[in-house]
Amino acid sequence: MIKFSIKIDDEAHSLTKEDGIPINKIGELLQKLLAAIDNGTGNKVTLGQVRGNCYALDFYTQDIGLHNNFITVHKNIEQVEIDDLPHEQKQYAAALKVVLGGRYYLKAYDDEGTEIAAINDIGRKQLTSYYYSTDTVYGILSELGSANLSTAKKHIFLDGVPYRIYISKDQDLELKPYYGTDKLRVELRQRKSSIDGHIVNSDLLSFAKVGKGNLIDNINNSEDFDLPILRGVHTIEDILNSIYANR
C-alpha cells in the first residue's frame, strides 16, 4: 500500500483533528484533489486518518500512478503560474486557496515522507524558465478525452504512464479506434521544471500501433516466430532461463 500526505498548518499550530478545517471546505478540496490526480484507471484513494497537532491528512492507494500525479500536482501549484495549470489542477488550486485563506500553508509529502512541495500564496510562485525534451513511451490507451465537455484541451492516459498527455482535436479523433485495445508507441514533447526537472505537462507529437497485449502474447500469437528458444515460453523469466540454462 502506498501512503502520501498533505499537512495544513500555521505558525501557531492552531489546527487539530478536533478543531480543524470545516468539513464542507475539506470535502470540496478532496474532490478537486482526486480529479487533479486521476489517471483514468478507476483505482481508489482512501483517506486513512487525520493526524497530530497540525492538520495532516494521510492518503492510501495501490496505484503508483496516482501517487506520482499527486507529486506533480503539488510541485506545479508551488512552481507554475496559475494560468499555466491544466483545468483540473487549476480547480484544485482554487479550492486550496479557499482552505488556506491567506492564513495557513500546505506541505505535501511523498510515500517516503519526504516533503515535495510547500504552498502558501497560490499563484504567486512561478518558474522563471522551463526546458523541453522528447521521449518515447509505450502503453494501452486507458483514458481519452477530458473530465468535462467544457475543457478546451483534451488529454489521454496510457496504462503504466503516470501523467497526462495532451492532444489536439485531430489526434483525439485518430486515437478513438485504439481506446483500450492496441499497444501504442507514443512520441512526446515534455515541458519540465527548471527547478527540479519534473514534467509540468506533455504533448503528443505522434503515435503508432505496435501490437496487442504484451511481448509474450505477441510472440506466442505470431506465425512468424518458430525459434526453439521461444518454444514453451510463457514469461520473461522463461526466456532468461532458456538463455542462461546451459551457461
PDB file of N, CA and C in Angstrom, residues 122-182:
ATOM      1  N   ILE A 122      -1.131  30.971  -3.342  1.00  0.00           N
ATOM      2  CA  ILE A 122      -1.474  30.290  -4.593  1.00  0.00           C
ATOM      3  C   ILE A 122      -1.280  31.233  -5.772  1.00  0.00           C
ATOM      4  N   GLY A 123      -0.507  30.775  -6.750  1.00  0.00           N
ATOM      5  CA  GLY A 123      -0.355  31.526  -7.999  1.00  0.00           C
ATOM      6  C   GLY A 123       0.742  32.559  -7.983  1.00  0.00           C
ATOM      7  N   ARG A 124       1.323  32.867  -6.844  1.00  0.00           N
ATOM      8  CA  ARG A 124       2.355  33.894  -6.801  1.00  0.00           C
ATOM      9  C   ARG A 124       3.744  33.357  -7.117  1.00  0.00           C
ATOM     10  N   LYS A 125       3.960  32.059  -6.852  1.00  0.00           N
ATOM     11  CA  LYS A 125       5.228  31.455  -7.211  1.00  0.00           C
ATOM     12  C   LYS A 125       5.138  30.943  -8.637  1.00  0.00           C
ATOM     13  N   GLN A 126       6.194  31.145  -9.389  1.00  0.00           N
ATOM     14  CA  GLN A 126       6.190  30.641 -10.749  1.00  0.00           C
ATOM     15  C   GLN A 126       7.614  30.394 -11.201  1.00  0.00           C
ATOM     16  N   LEU A 127       7.746  29.526 -12.170  1.00  0.00           N
ATOM     17  CA  LEU A 127       9.056  29.248 -12.735  1.00  0.00           C
ATOM     18  C   LEU A 127       9.529  30.416 -13.586  1.00  0.00           C
ATOM     19  N   THR A 128      10.826  30.691 -13.533  1.00  0.00           N
ATOM     20  CA  THR A 128      11.378  31.707 -14.428  1.00  0.00           C
ATOM     21  C   THR A 128      11.663  31.109 -15.798  1.00  0.00           C
ATOM     22  N   SER A 129      11.788  29.785 -15.870  1.00  0.00           N
ATOM     23  CA  SER A 129      12.064  29.154 -17.162  1.00  0.00           C
ATOM     24  C   SER A 129      11.681  27.683 -17.122  1.00  0.00           C
ATOM     25  N   TYR A 130      11.484  27.146 -18.315  1.00  0.00           N
ATOM     26  CA  TYR A 130      11.246  25.727 -18.495  1.00  0.00           C
ATOM     27  C   TYR A 130      12.299  25.204 -19.463  1.00  0.00           C
ATOM     28  N   TYR A 131      12.387  23.908 -19.564  1.00  0.00           N
ATOM     29  CA  TYR A 131      13.133  23.330 -20.667  1.00  0.00           C
ATOM     30  C   TYR A 131      12.320  22.177 -21.226  1.00  0.00           C
ATOM     31  N   TYR A 132      12.643  21.777 -22.433  1.00  0.00           N
ATOM     32  CA  TYR A 132      11.831  20.803 -23.144  1.00  0.00           C
ATOM     33  C   TYR A 132      12.689  19.611 -23.555  1.00  0.00           C
ATOM     34  N   SER A 133      12.064  18.453 -23.589  1.00  0.00           N
ATOM     35  CA  SER A 133      12.731  17.259 -24.089  1.00  0.00           C
ATOM     36  C   SER A 133      11.697  16.377 -24.767  1.00  0.00           C
ATOM     37  N   THR A 134      12.159  15.444 -25.560  1.00  0.00           N
ATOM     38  CA  THR A 134      11.265  14.481 -26.205  1.00  0.00           C
ATOM     39  C   THR A 134      11.517  13.109 -25.615  1.00  0.00           C
ATOM     40  N   ASP A 135      10.481  12.278 -25.635  1.00  0.00           N
ATOM     41  CA  ASP A 135      10.595  10.939 -25.085  1.00  0.00           C
ATOM     42  C   ASP A 135       9.647  10.027 -25.841  1.00  0.00           C
ATOM     43  N   THR A 136       9.912   8.743 -25.785  1.00  0.00           N
ATOM     44  CA  THR A 136       9.051   7.728 -26.372  1.00  0.00           C
ATOM     45  C   THR A 136       8.534   6.831 -25.258  1.00  0.00           C
ATOM     46  N   VAL A 137       7.215   6.660 -25.171  1.00  0.00           N
ATOM     47  CA  VAL A 137       6.613   5.792 -24.171  1.00  0.00           C
ATOM     48  C   VAL A 137       5.688   4.798 -24.864  1.00  0.00           C
ATOM     49  N   TYR A 138       5.388   3.708 -24.172  1.00  0.00           N
ATOM     50  CA  TYR A 138       4.548   2.652 -24.717  1.00  0.00           C
ATOM     51  C   TYR A 138       3.413   2.355 -23.743  1.00  0.00           C
ATOM     52  N   GLY A 139       2.256   2.030 -24.264  1.00  0.00           N
ATOM     53  CA  GLY A 139       1.156   1.648 -23.397  1.00  0.00           C
ATOM     54  C   GLY A 139      -0.154   1.536 -24.144  1.00  0.00           C
ATOM     55  N   ILE A 140      -1.143   1.007 -23.437  1.00  0.00           N
ATOM     56  CA  ILE A 140      -2.502   0.895 -23.982  1.00  0.00           C
ATOM     57  C   ILE A 140      -3.315   2.086 -23.506  1.00  0.00           C
ATOM     58  N   LEU A 141      -4.089   2.668 -24.385  1.00  0.00           N
ATOM     59  CA  LEU A 141      -4.872   3.860 -24.094  1.00  0.00           C
ATOM     60  C   LEU A 141      -5.948   3.540 -23.065  1.00  0.00           C
ATOM     61  N   SER A 142      -5.824   4.144 -21.860  1.00  0.00           N
ATOM     62  CA  SER A 142      -6.764   3.837 -20.781  1.00  0.00           C
ATOM     63  C   SER A 142      -7.752   4.969 -20.515  1.00  0.00           C
ATOM     64  N   GLU A 143      -7.489   6.166 -21.014  1.00  0.00           N
ATOM     65  CA  GLU A 143      -8.427   7.277 -20.899  1.00  0.00           C
ATOM     66  C   GLU A 143      -8.237   8.194 -22.092  1.00  0.00           C
ATOM     67  N   LEU A 144      -9.346   8.693 -22.618  1.00  0.00           N
ATOM     68  CA  LEU A 144      -9.311   9.550 -23.794  1.00  0.00           C
ATOM     69  C   LEU A 144     -10.373  10.623 -23.653  1.00  0.00           C
ATOM     70  N   GLY A 145      -9.978  11.887 -23.803  1.00  0.00           N
ATOM     71  CA  GLY A 145     -10.955  12.974 -23.775  1.00  0.00           C
ATOM     72  C   GLY A 145     -10.624  14.018 -22.753  1.00  0.00           C
ATOM     73  N   SER A 146     -11.577  14.307 -21.864  1.00  0.00           N
ATOM     74  CA  SER A 146     -11.389  15.304 -20.823  1.00  0.00           C
ATOM     75  C   SER A 146     -12.400  15.043 -19.724  1.00  0.00           C
ATOM     76  N   ALA A 147     -12.168  15.682 -18.579  1.00  0.00           N
ATOM     77  CA  ALA A 147     -13.048  15.454 -17.433  1.00  0.00           C
ATOM     78  C   ALA A 147     -14.461  15.971 -17.687  1.00  0.00           C
ATOM     79  N   ASN A 148     -14.589  17.025 -18.479  1.00  0.00           N
ATOM     80  CA  ASN A 148     -15.912  17.552 -18.811  1.00  0.00           C
ATOM     81  C   ASN A 148     -15.865  18.193 -20.183  1.00  0.00           C
ATOM     82  N   LEU A 149     -17.035  18.447 -20.758  1.00  0.00           N
ATOM     83  CA  LEU A 149     -17.127  18.924 -22.133  1.00  0.00           C
ATOM     84  C   LEU A 149     -16.614  20.354 -22.310  1.00  0.00           C
ATOM     85  N   SER A 150     -16.552  21.107 -21.211  1.00  0.00           N
ATOM     86  CA  SER A 150     -16.114  22.499 -21.310  1.00  0.00           C
ATOM     87  C   SER A 150     -14.593  22.639 -21.361  1.00  0.00           C
ATOM     88  N   THR A 151     -13.875  21.547 -21.092  1.00  0.00           N
ATOM     89  CA  THR A 151     -12.423  21.608 -21.127  1.00  0.00           C
ATOM     90  C   THR A 151     -11.945  21.760 -22.554  1.00  0.00           C
ATOM     91  N   ALA A 152     -11.191  22.821 -22.813  1.00  0.00           N
ATOM     92  CA  ALA A 152     -10.770  23.124 -24.180  1.00  0.00           C
ATOM     93  C   ALA A 152      -9.719  22.135 -24.676  1.00  0.00           C
ATOM     94  N   LYS A 153      -8.789  21.758 -23.813  1.00  0.00           N
ATOM     95  CA  LYS A 153      -7.681  20.902 -24.219  1.00  0.00           C
ATOM     96  C   LYS A 153      -7.922  19.482 -23.742  1.00  0.00           C
ATOM     97  N   LYS A 154      -7.926  18.536 -24.665  1.00  0.00           N
ATOM     98  CA  LYS A 154      -8.172  17.145 -24.327  1.00  0.00           C
ATOM     99  C   LYS A 154      -6.849  16.446 -24.011  1.00  0.00           C
ATOM    100  N   HIS A 155      -6.968  15.274 -23.361  1.00  0.00           N
ATOM    101  CA  HIS A 155      -5.777  14.544 -22.976  1.00  0.00           C
ATOM    102  C   HIS A 155      -6.023  13.051 -23.082  1.00  0.00           C
ATOM    103  N   ILE A 156      -4.945  12.286 -22.978  1.00  0.00           N
ATOM    104  CA  ILE A 156      -5.044  10.838 -22.872  1.00  0.00           C
ATOM    105  C   ILE A 156      -4.214  10.385 -21.675  1.00  0.00           C
ATOM    106  N   PHE A 157      -4.504   9.174 -21.218  1.00  0.00           N
ATOM    107  CA  PHE A 157      -3.638   8.455 -20.300  1.00  0.00           C
ATOM    108  C   PHE A 157      -3.282   7.127 -20.955  1.00  0.00           C
ATOM    109  N   LEU A 158      -2.024   6.724 -20.829  1.00  0.00           N
ATOM    110  CA  LEU A 158      -1.591   5.398 -21.226  1.00  0.00           C
ATOM    111  C   LEU A 158      -1.399   4.563 -19.970  1.00  0.00           C
ATOM    112  N   ASP A 159      -1.877   3.325 -20.005  1.00  0.00           N
ATOM    113  CA  ASP A 159      -1.709   2.436 -18.869  1.00  0.00           C
ATOM    114  C   ASP A 159      -0.223   2.266 -18.566  1.00  0.00           C
ATOM    115  N   GLY A 160       0.167   2.584 -17.332  1.00  0.00           N
ATOM    116  CA  GLY A 160       1.562   2.481 -16.931  1.00  0.00           C
ATOM    117  C   GLY A 160       2.355   3.768 -17.061  1.00  0.00           C
ATOM    118  N   VAL A 161       1.779   4.801 -17.689  1.00  0.00           N
ATOM    119  CA  VAL A 161       2.447   6.103 -17.805  1.00  0.00           C
ATOM    120  C   VAL A 161       1.735   7.065 -16.854  1.00  0.00           C
ATOM    121  N   PRO A 162       2.413   7.544 -15.794  1.00  0.00           N
ATOM    122  CA  PRO A 162       1.714   8.216 -14.692  1.00  0.00           C
ATOM    123  C   PRO A 162       1.497   9.712 -14.867  1.00  0.00           C
ATOM    124  N   TYR A 163       1.190  10.174 -16.074  1.00  0.00           N
ATOM    125  CA  TYR A 163       0.876  11.589 -16.256  1.00  0.00           C
ATOM    126  C   TYR A 163       0.043  11.774 -17.524  1.00  0.00           C
ATOM    127  N   ARG A 164      -0.668  12.899 -17.579  1.00  0.00           N
ATOM    128  CA  ARG A 164      -1.495  13.226 -18.734  1.00  0.00           C
ATOM    129  C   ARG A 164      -0.637  13.534 -19.949  1.00  0.00           C
ATOM    130  N   ILE A 165      -1.176  13.201 -21.118  1.00  0.00           N
ATOM    131  CA  ILE A 165      -0.564  13.573 -22.391  1.00  0.00           C
ATOM    132  C   ILE A 165      -1.615  14.369 -23.158  1.00  0.00           C
ATOM    133  N   TYR A 166      -1.325  15.629 -23.457  1.00  0.00           N
ATOM    134  CA  TYR A 166      -2.304  16.481 -24.116  1.00  0.00           C
ATOM    135  C   TYR A 166      -2.290  16.257 -25.628  1.00  0.00           C
ATOM    136  N   ILE A 167      -3.494  16.333 -26.201  1.00  0.00           N
ATOM    137  CA  ILE A 167      -3.670  16.020 -27.621  1.00  0.00           C
ATOM    138  C   ILE A 167      -4.493  17.103 -28.304  1.00  0.00           C
ATOM    139  N   SER A 168      -4.383  17.141 -29.622  1.00  0.00           N
ATOM    140  CA  SER A 168      -5.180  18.067 -30.422  1.00  0.00           C
ATOM    141  C   SER A 168      -6.533  17.438 -30.763  1.00  0.00           C
ATOM    142  N   LYS A 169      -7.438  18.224 -31.351  1.00  0.00           N
ATOM    143  CA  LYS A 169      -8.746  17.705 -31.748  1.00  0.00           C
ATOM    144  C   LYS A 169      -8.595  16.615 -32.804  1.00  0.00           C
ATOM    145  N   ASP A 170      -7.674  16.816 -33.754  1.00  0.00           N
ATOM    146  CA  ASP A 170      -7.457  15.803 -34.788  1.00  0.00           C
ATOM    147  C   ASP A 170      -6.916  14.515 -34.187  1.00  0.00           C
ATOM    148  N   GLN A 171      -5.974  14.635 -33.257  1.00  0.00           N
ATOM    149  CA  GLN A 171      -5.422  13.447 -32.604  1.00  0.00           C
ATOM    150  C   GLN A 171      -6.483  12.724 -31.793  1.00  0.00           C
ATOM    151  N   ASP A 172      -7.398  13.468 -31.189  1.00  0.00           N
ATOM    152  CA  ASP A 172      -8.499  12.873 -30.432  1.00  0.00           C
ATOM    153  C   ASP A 172      -9.302  11.936 -31.326  1.00  0.00           C
ATOM    154  N   LEU A 173      -9.616  12.382 -32.527  1.00  0.00           N
ATOM    155  CA  LEU A 173     -10.379  11.558 -33.469  1.00  0.00           C
ATOM    156  C   LEU A 173      -9.559  10.361 -33.940  1.00  0.00           C
ATOM    157  N   GLU A 174      -8.263  10.566 -34.187  1.00  0.00           N
ATOM    158  CA  GLU A 174      -7.401   9.494 -34.677  1.00  0.00           C
ATOM    159  C   GLU A 174      -7.206   8.393 -33.634  1.00  0.00           C
ATOM    160  N   LEU A 175      -7.235   8.768 -32.358  1.00  0.00           N
ATOM    161  CA  LEU A 175      -6.951   7.817 -31.291  1.00  0.00           C
ATOM    162  C   LEU A 175      -8.157   6.987 -30.873  1.00  0.00           C
ATOM    163  N   LYS A 176      -9.370   7.447 -31.180  1.00  0.00           N
ATOM    164  CA  LYS A 176     -10.581   6.768 -30.695  1.00  0.00           C
ATOM    165  C   LYS A 176     -10.617   5.272 -31.012  1.00  0.00           C
ATOM    166  N   PRO A 177     -10.202   4.829 -32.221  1.00  0.00           N
ATOM    167  CA  PRO A 177     -10.276   3.384 -32.507  1.00  0.00           C
ATOM    168  C   PRO A 177      -9.339   2.534 -31.662  1.00  0.00           C
ATOM    169  N   TYR A 178      -8.373   3.168 -30.994  1.00  0.00           N
ATOM    170  CA  TYR A 178      -7.371   2.411 -30.239  1.00  0.00           C
ATOM    171  C   TYR A 178      -7.650   2.380 -28.749  1.00  0.00           C
ATOM    172  N   TYR A 179      -8.770   2.950 -28.321  1.00  0.00           N
ATOM    173  CA  TYR A 179      -9.065   3.022 -26.891  1.00  0.00           C
ATOM    174  C   TYR A 179      -9.209   1.626 -26.294  1.00  0.00           C
ATOM    175  N   GLY A 180      -8.329   1.291 -25.343  1.00  0.00           N
ATOM    176  CA  GLY A 180      -8.428   0.046 -24.607  1.00  0.00           C
ATOM    177  C   GLY A 180      -8.087  -1.202 -25.389  1.00  0.00           C
ATOM    178  N   THR A 181      -7.540  -1.067 -26.600  1.00  0.00           N
ATOM    179  CA  THR A 181      -7.337  -2.249 -27.432  1.00  0.00           C
ATOM    180  C   THR A 181      -5.874  -2.497 -27.779  1.00  0.00           C
ATOM    181  N   ASP A 182      -5.229  -1.546 -28.437  1.00  0.00           N
ATOM    182  CA  ASP A 182      -3.911  -1.776 -29.016  1.00  0.00           C
ATOM    183  C   ASP A 182      -2.812  -1.076 -28.223  1.00  0.00           C
TER     184      ASP A 182
END
